[in-house]
mmCIF file of C-alpha atoms in Angstrom:
data_model
loop_
_atom_site.group_PDB
_atom_site.id
_atom_site.type_symbol
_atom_site.label_atom_id
_atom_site.label_comp_id
_atom_site.label_asym_id
_atom_site.label_seq_id
_atom_site.Cartn_x
_atom_site.Cartn_y
_atom_site.Cartn_z
ATOM 1 C CA MET T 1 -17.324 -29.247 67.062
ATOM 2 C CA GLY T 2 -15.930 -25.989 65.680
ATOM 3 C CA TYR T 3 -17.699 -22.665 65.218
ATOM 4 C CA ALA T 4 -17.470 -20.186 62.381
ATOM 5 C CA GLN T 5 -18.769 -16.836 61.177
ATOM 6 C CA LEU T 6 -18.831 -16.152 57.446
ATOM 7 C CA VAL T 7 -18.670 -12.349 57.181
ATOM 8 C CA ILE T 8 -20.098 -11.166 53.862
ATOM 9 C CA GLY T 9 -21.638 -8.054 52.364
ATOM 10 C CA PRO T 10 -21.112 -5.513 49.581
ATOM 11 C CA ALA T 11 -17.737 -3.835 49.126
ATOM 12 C CA GLY T 12 -17.243 -1.035 51.647
ATOM 13 C CA SER T 13 -19.841 -2.312 54.096
ATOM 14 C CA GLY T 14 -17.287 -2.575 56.921
ATOM 15 C CA LYS T 15 -16.504 -6.297 57.005
ATOM 16 C CA SER T 16 -12.813 -5.987 57.892
ATOM 17 C CA THR T 17 -13.548 -3.229 60.419
ATOM 18 C CA TYR T 18 -16.147 -5.493 62.007
ATOM 19 C CA CYS T 19 -13.632 -8.359 62.199
ATOM 20 C CA SER T 20 -11.025 -6.083 63.757
ATOM 21 C CA SER T 21 -13.463 -4.694 66.355
ATOM 22 C CA LEU T 22 -14.727 -8.181 67.138
ATOM 23 C CA TYR T 23 -11.169 -9.405 67.698
ATOM 24 C CA GLN T 24 -10.411 -6.479 70.037
ATOM 25 C CA HIS T 25 -13.632 -7.048 71.949
ATOM 26 C CA CYS T 26 -12.885 -10.745 72.416
ATOM 27 C CA GLU T 27 -9.328 -9.964 73.461
ATOM 28 C CA THR T 28 -10.683 -7.594 76.114
ATOM 29 C CA THR T 29 -13.121 -10.207 77.401
ATOM 30 C CA ARG T 30 -10.415 -12.916 77.293
ATOM 31 C CA ARG T 31 -12.153 -14.931 74.649
ATOM 32 C CA THR T 32 -10.201 -16.558 71.816
ATOM 33 C CA ILE T 33 -11.218 -16.199 68.181
ATOM 34 C CA HIS T 34 -9.215 -16.616 64.978
ATOM 35 C CA ILE T 35 -9.695 -14.280 62.002
ATOM 36 C CA VAL T 36 -9.248 -15.782 58.537
ATOM 37 C CA ASN T 37 -8.635 -13.638 55.454
ATOM 38 C CA LEU T 38 -10.454 -14.916 52.359
ATOM 39 C CA ASP T 39 -9.860 -11.777 50.289
ATOM 40 C CA PRO T 40 -6.969 -12.326 47.829
ATOM 41 C CA ALA T 41 -6.830 -8.558 47.224
ATOM 42 C CA ALA T 42 -6.442 -7.544 50.879
ATOM 43 C CA GLU T 43 -3.252 -5.750 51.894
ATOM 44 C CA ASN T 44 -3.398 -4.381 55.432
ATOM 45 C CA PHE T 45 -5.009 -5.863 58.527
ATOM 46 C CA ASP T 46 -5.857 -4.477 61.949
ATOM 47 C CA TYR T 47 -6.000 -7.967 63.412
ATOM 48 C CA PRO T 48 -3.684 -11.009 63.522
ATOM 49 C CA VAL T 49 -4.386 -13.197 60.494
ATOM 50 C CA ALA T 50 -4.723 -16.847 61.486
ATOM 51 C CA MET T 51 -5.156 -18.124 57.908
ATOM 52 C CA ASP T 52 -4.628 -16.196 54.687
ATOM 53 C CA ILE T 53 -5.836 -17.106 51.204
ATOM 54 C CA ARG T 54 -2.880 -15.142 49.798
ATOM 55 C CA GLU T 55 -0.635 -18.004 50.909
ATOM 56 C CA LEU T 56 -2.524 -20.048 48.310
ATOM 57 C CA ILE T 57 -3.112 -17.404 45.625
ATOM 58 C CA SER T 58 -3.026 -13.610 45.368
ATOM 59 C CA LEU T 59 -4.943 -11.251 43.106
ATOM 60 C CA ASP T 60 -1.828 -9.348 42.005
ATOM 61 C CA ASP T 61 -0.185 -12.527 40.725
ATOM 62 C CA VAL T 62 -3.316 -13.588 38.844
ATOM 63 C CA MET T 63 -3.773 -10.181 37.200
ATOM 64 C CA GLU T 64 -0.114 -10.057 36.170
ATOM 65 C CA GLN T 65 0.183 -13.619 34.860
ATOM 66 C CA LEU T 66 -3.249 -14.049 33.261
ATOM 67 C CA GLY T 67 -3.974 -10.470 32.237
ATOM 68 C CA LEU T 68 -7.307 -10.397 34.054
ATOM 69 C CA GLY T 69 -8.978 -7.340 35.542
ATOM 70 C CA PRO T 70 -9.675 -6.955 39.289
ATOM 71 C CA ASN T 71 -13.124 -8.550 39.255
ATOM 72 C CA GLY T 72 -12.258 -11.399 36.889
ATOM 73 C CA GLY T 73 -9.018 -12.002 38.761
ATOM 74 C CA LEU T 74 -10.795 -12.212 42.099
ATOM 75 C CA MET T 75 -13.323 -14.700 40.743
ATOM 76 C CA TYR T 76 -10.410 -16.793 39.417
ATOM 77 C CA CYS T 77 -8.799 -16.724 42.877
ATOM 78 C CA MET T 78 -11.985 -17.847 44.596
ATOM 79 C CA GLU T 79 -12.529 -20.655 42.099
ATOM 80 C CA HIS T 80 -8.926 -21.723 42.747
ATOM 81 C CA LEU T 81 -9.751 -21.805 46.461
ATOM 82 C CA GLU T 82 -12.774 -23.972 45.677
ATOM 83 C CA GLU T 83 -10.528 -26.415 43.810
ATOM 84 C CA ASN T 84 -8.210 -26.628 46.831
ATOM 85 C CA LEU T 85 -10.746 -27.156 49.605
ATOM 86 C CA ASP T 86 -9.603 -30.728 50.196
ATOM 87 C CA ASP T 87 -5.923 -29.769 50.157
ATOM 88 C CA TRP T 88 -4.998 -26.292 51.362
ATOM 89 C CA LEU T 89 -8.091 -25.551 53.464
ATOM 90 C CA THR T 90 -8.217 -28.982 55.084
ATOM 91 C CA GLU T 91 -4.531 -28.727 55.992
ATOM 92 C CA GLU T 92 -5.074 -25.275 57.525
ATOM 93 C CA LEU T 93 -8.158 -26.354 59.481
ATOM 94 C CA ASP T 94 -6.230 -29.276 60.953
ATOM 95 C CA ASN T 95 -4.227 -26.722 62.966
ATOM 96 C CA TYR T 96 -7.282 -25.863 65.066
ATOM 97 C CA LEU T 97 -9.032 -27.714 67.861
ATOM 98 C CA ASP T 98 -12.561 -29.025 67.800
ATOM 99 C CA ASP T 99 -13.989 -26.112 69.787
ATOM 100 C CA ASP T 100 -12.079 -23.250 68.091
ATOM 101 C CA TYR T 101 -13.962 -20.215 66.810
ATOM 102 C CA LEU T 102 -13.088 -18.938 63.316
ATOM 103 C CA VAL T 103 -14.232 -15.727 61.623
ATOM 104 C CA PHE T 104 -13.883 -15.668 57.824
ATOM 105 C CA ASP T 105 -13.445 -12.178 56.347
ATOM 106 C CA CYS T 106 -14.750 -12.510 52.768
ATOM 107 C CA PRO T 107 -14.385 -10.370 49.614
ATOM 108 C CA GLY T 108 -17.134 -7.905 48.735
ATOM 109 C CA GLN T 109 -18.059 -9.177 45.256
ATOM 110 C CA ILE T 110 -21.796 -9.712 45.572
ATOM 111 C CA GLU T 111 -21.911 -12.511 42.990
ATOM 112 C CA LEU T 112 -19.897 -14.706 45.388
ATOM 113 C CA PHE T 113 -22.882 -15.006 47.703
ATOM 114 C CA SER T 114 -25.768 -14.416 45.307
ATOM 115 C CA HIS T 115 -25.396 -16.997 42.508
ATOM 116 C CA VAL T 116 -21.791 -18.273 42.123
ATOM 117 C CA PRO T 117 -21.447 -21.554 44.111
ATOM 118 C CA VAL T 118 -17.940 -20.905 45.497
ATOM 119 C CA LEU T 119 -18.950 -19.841 49.018
ATOM 120 C CA LYS T 120 -21.751 -22.414 49.145
ATOM 121 C CA ASN T 121 -19.225 -25.185 48.472
ATOM 122 C CA PHE T 122 -16.820 -23.581 50.950
ATOM 123 C CA VAL T 123 -19.500 -23.652 53.640
ATOM 124 C CA GLU T 124 -20.428 -27.250 52.879
ATOM 125 C CA HIS T 125 -16.763 -28.174 53.324
ATOM 126 C CA LEU T 126 -16.726 -26.478 56.745
ATOM 127 C CA ARG T 127 -19.837 -28.355 57.768
ATOM 128 C CA ARG T 128 -18.288 -31.656 56.714
ATOM 129 C CA LYS T 129 -15.416 -30.724 59.029
ATOM 130 C CA ASN T 130 -17.980 -30.455 61.850
ATOM 131 C CA PHE T 131 -18.225 -26.656 61.997
ATOM 132 C CA ASN T 132 -21.409 -24.849 62.961
ATOM 133 C CA VAL T 133 -21.538 -21.860 60.596
ATOM 134 C CA CYS T 134 -23.485 -18.606 60.722
ATOM 135 C CA VAL T 135 -23.523 -15.974 57.981
ATOM 136 C CA VAL T 136 -22.995 -12.391 59.134
ATOM 137 C CA TYR T 137 -24.292 -10.091 56.389
ATOM 138 C CA LEU T 138 -23.231 -6.449 56.693
ATOM 139 C CA LEU T 139 -25.012 -3.551 55.011
ATOM 140 C CA ASP T 140 -23.799 0.039 55.330
ATOM 141 C CA SER T 141 -26.424 1.947 57.348
ATOM 142 C CA GLN T 142 -25.544 5.105 55.397
ATOM 143 C CA PHE T 143 -26.872 3.285 52.330
ATOM 144 C CA ILE T 144 -30.344 3.029 53.902
ATOM 145 C CA THR T 145 -31.587 6.527 53.114
ATOM 146 C CA ASP T 146 -34.961 5.682 51.560
ATOM 147 C CA VAL T 147 -37.343 2.762 51.142
ATOM 148 C CA THR T 148 -36.098 1.721 47.694
ATOM 149 C CA LYS T 149 -32.542 1.247 48.967
ATOM 150 C CA PHE T 150 -33.830 -0.565 52.040
ATOM 151 C CA ILE T 151 -35.792 -3.041 49.892
ATOM 152 C CA SER T 152 -32.768 -3.451 47.619
ATOM 153 C CA GLY T 153 -30.596 -4.292 50.639
ATOM 154 C CA CYS T 154 -33.212 -6.762 51.909
ATOM 155 C CA MET T 155 -33.370 -8.543 48.565
ATOM 156 C CA ALA T 156 -29.572 -8.802 48.365
ATOM 157 C CA SER T 157 -29.507 -10.289 51.864
ATOM 158 C CA LEU T 158 -32.349 -12.660 51.007
ATOM 159 C CA SER T 159 -30.466 -13.780 47.896
ATOM 160 C CA ALA T 160 -27.501 -14.750 50.079
ATOM 161 C CA MET T 161 -29.810 -16.541 52.529
ATOM 162 C CA VAL T 162 -31.324 -18.620 49.731
ATOM 163 C CA GLN T 163 -27.948 -19.349 48.135
ATOM 164 C CA LEU T 164 -26.048 -20.335 51.283
ATOM 165 C CA GLU T 165 -28.876 -21.970 53.265
ATOM 166 C CA LEU T 166 -27.421 -21.017 56.635
ATOM 167 C CA PRO T 167 -28.543 -19.115 59.735
ATOM 168 C CA HIS T 168 -28.164 -15.400 59.052
ATOM 169 C CA VAL T 169 -27.523 -12.395 61.242
ATOM 170 C CA ASN T 170 -28.036 -9.236 59.198
ATOM 171 C CA ILE T 171 -26.280 -6.123 60.472
ATOM 172 C CA LEU T 172 -26.595 -2.427 59.699
ATOM 173 C CA SER T 173 -22.977 -1.365 60.089
ATOM 174 C CA LYS T 174 -21.423 2.077 60.627
ATOM 175 C CA MET T 175 -24.241 3.295 62.875
ATOM 176 C CA ASP T 176 -21.621 5.441 64.609
ATOM 177 C CA LEU T 177 -21.301 7.467 61.385
ATOM 178 C CA VAL T 178 -25.022 8.074 60.841
ATOM 179 C CA THR T 179 -26.033 11.694 61.495
ATOM 180 C CA ASN T 180 -29.818 11.179 61.491
ATOM 181 C CA LYS T 181 -30.283 7.921 63.361
ATOM 182 C CA LYS T 182 -34.063 8.221 63.447
ATOM 183 C CA GLU T 183 -34.255 7.753 59.674
ATOM 184 C CA VAL T 184 -32.323 4.499 59.891
ATOM 185 C CA GLU T 185 -34.122 3.261 63.006
ATOM 186 C CA ASN T 186 -37.400 3.465 61.087
ATOM 187 C CA TYR T 187 -36.117 0.535 59.018
ATOM 188 C CA LEU T 188 -35.113 -1.617 61.988
ATOM 189 C CA ASN T 189 -38.770 -2.221 62.900
ATOM 190 C CA PRO T 190 -40.526 -1.024 59.750
ATOM 191 C CA GLU T 191 -44.268 -0.514 59.474
ATOM 192 C CA PRO T 192 -45.235 -2.466 56.328
ATOM 193 C CA GLN T 193 -48.087 -0.223 55.233
ATOM 194 C CA LEU T 194 -45.923 2.881 55.514
ATOM 195 C CA LEU T 195 -43.172 1.154 53.528
ATOM 196 C CA LEU T 196 -45.649 0.180 50.825
ATOM 197 C CA ALA T 197 -47.118 3.668 50.618
ATOM 198 C CA GLU T 198 -43.675 5.240 50.313
ATOM 199 C CA LEU T 199 -42.599 2.658 47.741
ATOM 200 C CA ASN T 200 -45.696 3.296 45.610
ATOM 201 C CA GLN T 201 -45.030 7.021 45.726
ATOM 202 C CA ARG T 202 -41.498 6.581 44.395
ATOM 203 C CA MET T 203 -42.313 4.094 41.636
ATOM 204 C CA ALA T 204 -44.615 3.999 38.609
ATOM 205 C CA PRO T 205 -48.170 2.616 39.047
ATOM 206 C CA GLN T 206 -47.438 -0.575 37.090
ATOM 207 C CA PHE T 207 -45.084 -1.690 39.875
ATOM 208 C CA GLN T 208 -47.690 -1.611 42.657
ATOM 209 C CA LYS T 209 -48.341 -5.384 42.651
ATOM 210 C CA LEU T 210 -44.605 -6.048 42.711
ATOM 211 C CA ASN T 211 -44.167 -3.562 45.556
ATOM 212 C CA LYS T 212 -46.893 -5.293 47.568
ATOM 213 C CA SER T 213 -45.249 -8.684 47.063
ATOM 214 C CA LEU T 214 -41.830 -7.375 48.095
ATOM 215 C CA ILE T 215 -43.201 -5.816 51.279
ATOM 216 C CA GLU T 216 -45.014 -9.053 52.121
ATOM 217 C CA VAL T 217 -41.756 -11.007 51.799
ATOM 218 C CA VAL T 218 -40.023 -8.596 54.180
ATOM 219 C CA ASP T 219 -42.887 -8.410 56.665
ATOM 220 C CA GLN T 220 -45.160 -11.450 56.752
ATOM 221 C CA TYR T 221 -42.479 -14.101 56.496
ATOM 222 C CA SER T 222 -39.975 -12.248 58.723
ATOM 223 C CA MET T 223 -37.248 -13.403 56.367
ATOM 224 C CA VAL T 224 -35.055 -10.331 56.645
ATOM 225 C CA SER T 225 -34.372 -8.123 59.651
ATOM 226 C CA PHE T 226 -31.363 -6.033 60.609
ATOM 227 C CA LEU T 227 -29.515 -5.379 63.861
ATOM 228 C CA PRO T 228 -27.729 -2.027 64.336
ATOM 229 C CA LEU T 229 -24.001 -2.079 65.074
ATOM 230 C CA ASP T 230 -22.276 0.892 66.704
ATOM 231 C CA LEU T 231 -18.586 0.064 67.082
ATOM 232 C CA ARG T 232 -18.110 2.812 69.680
ATOM 233 C CA LYS T 233 -20.206 0.796 72.136
ATOM 234 C CA GLU T 234 -18.932 -2.451 73.598
ATOM 235 C CA SER T 235 -22.517 -3.344 74.498
ATOM 236 C CA SER T 236 -23.500 -3.167 70.823
ATOM 237 C CA ILE T 237 -20.678 -5.525 69.798
ATOM 238 C CA GLN T 238 -21.509 -7.898 72.653
ATOM 239 C CA TYR T 239 -25.187 -7.984 71.692
ATOM 240 C CA ILE T 240 -24.361 -8.804 68.064
ATOM 241 C CA LEU T 241 -21.922 -11.506 69.171
ATOM 242 C CA SER T 242 -24.490 -13.048 71.515
ATOM 243 C CA GLN T 243 -27.011 -13.278 68.653
ATOM 244 C CA ILE T 244 -24.437 -15.014 66.446
ATOM 245 C CA ASP T 245 -23.361 -17.356 69.260
ATOM 246 C CA ASN T 246 -26.982 -18.338 69.735
ATOM 247 C CA CYS T 247 -27.312 -19.173 66.017
ATOM 248 C CA ILE T 248 -24.337 -21.527 66.057
ATOM 249 C CA GLN T 249 -25.048 -22.872 69.564
ATOM 250 C CA TYR T 250 -21.701 -21.668 70.850
ATOM 251 C CA GLY T 251 -21.178 -22.464 74.513
ATOM 252 C CA GLU T 252 -24.236 -24.697 74.851
ATOM 253 C CA ASP T 253 -22.092 -27.790 75.372
ATOM 254 C CA ALA T 254 -19.795 -26.139 77.899
ATOM 255 C CA ASP T 255 -19.455 -27.841 81.259
ATOM 256 C CA VAL T 256 -21.507 -26.305 84.037
ATOM 257 C CA LYS T 257 -19.218 -24.901 86.682
ATOM 258 C CA VAL T 258 -20.373 -25.546 90.246
ATOM 259 C CA LYS T 259 -18.754 -23.733 93.131
ATOM 260 C CA ASP T 260 -18.246 -25.728 96.311
ATOM 261 C CA PHE T 261 -19.027 -23.976 99.553
ATOM 262 C CA ASP T 262 -17.468 -25.120 102.806
ATOM 263 C CA GLU T 263 -19.976 -25.926 105.465
ATOM 264 C CA GLU T 264 -19.927 -23.478 108.294
ATOM 265 C CA GLU T 265 -18.408 -24.966 111.436
ATOM 266 C CA ASP T 266 -20.519 -25.041 114.547
ATOM 267 C CA ASP T 267 -19.404 -22.615 117.203
#
């Protein structure tokens, strides 16, 4: 059985930086992971690329040959990947062992994980290849400056959860860049009534029933929660990784190592 992280989130949320820091952390702890680039527009990497979608198709070529813009070109590239799951992707996956750990660095177009079926079909292909997959959804912590943006981020994450139907670990990235951490920490364990009161203050009265329903989704059903990630702290990276490993049951089938002790000789 293989293991995989699908790293998604809006553009600029720190996905590639997360992948790079995760690779360095695992290298330090002598753990092997393989980072896969699924962004046909990517150019520079701070980590060794184990698999690269640009070997199949690149955004520059699509824009030049088909006259598409950046967003349309990227969607074309991802649909081309979807058409080649049984060929290119299967051939690439055959290079890895049953217990290998892959991290897929995805593009930031939100429609890929909200309503377009490309990533859903990609994930289903991985699962048919006997991979346990967890979605890692990154949201820039600097984006969470008030309750309306927090709810917006929750709904975007929930949309991906519904679309992909996989275990999710939601991360507030770039905590090392936040100047007022207390403001952000208020949204890590939010008080629902305070959220609702603040939301009602910021929005017109006719939205109060909608606000109440949104807060209930976030609170009562515990559908969305975020973990803070500070890349300056190895302990923060390790904690995030342990949560993801738990979701995909990584290491649970490892052999138990028993140390033999020599019996003490009688004097």
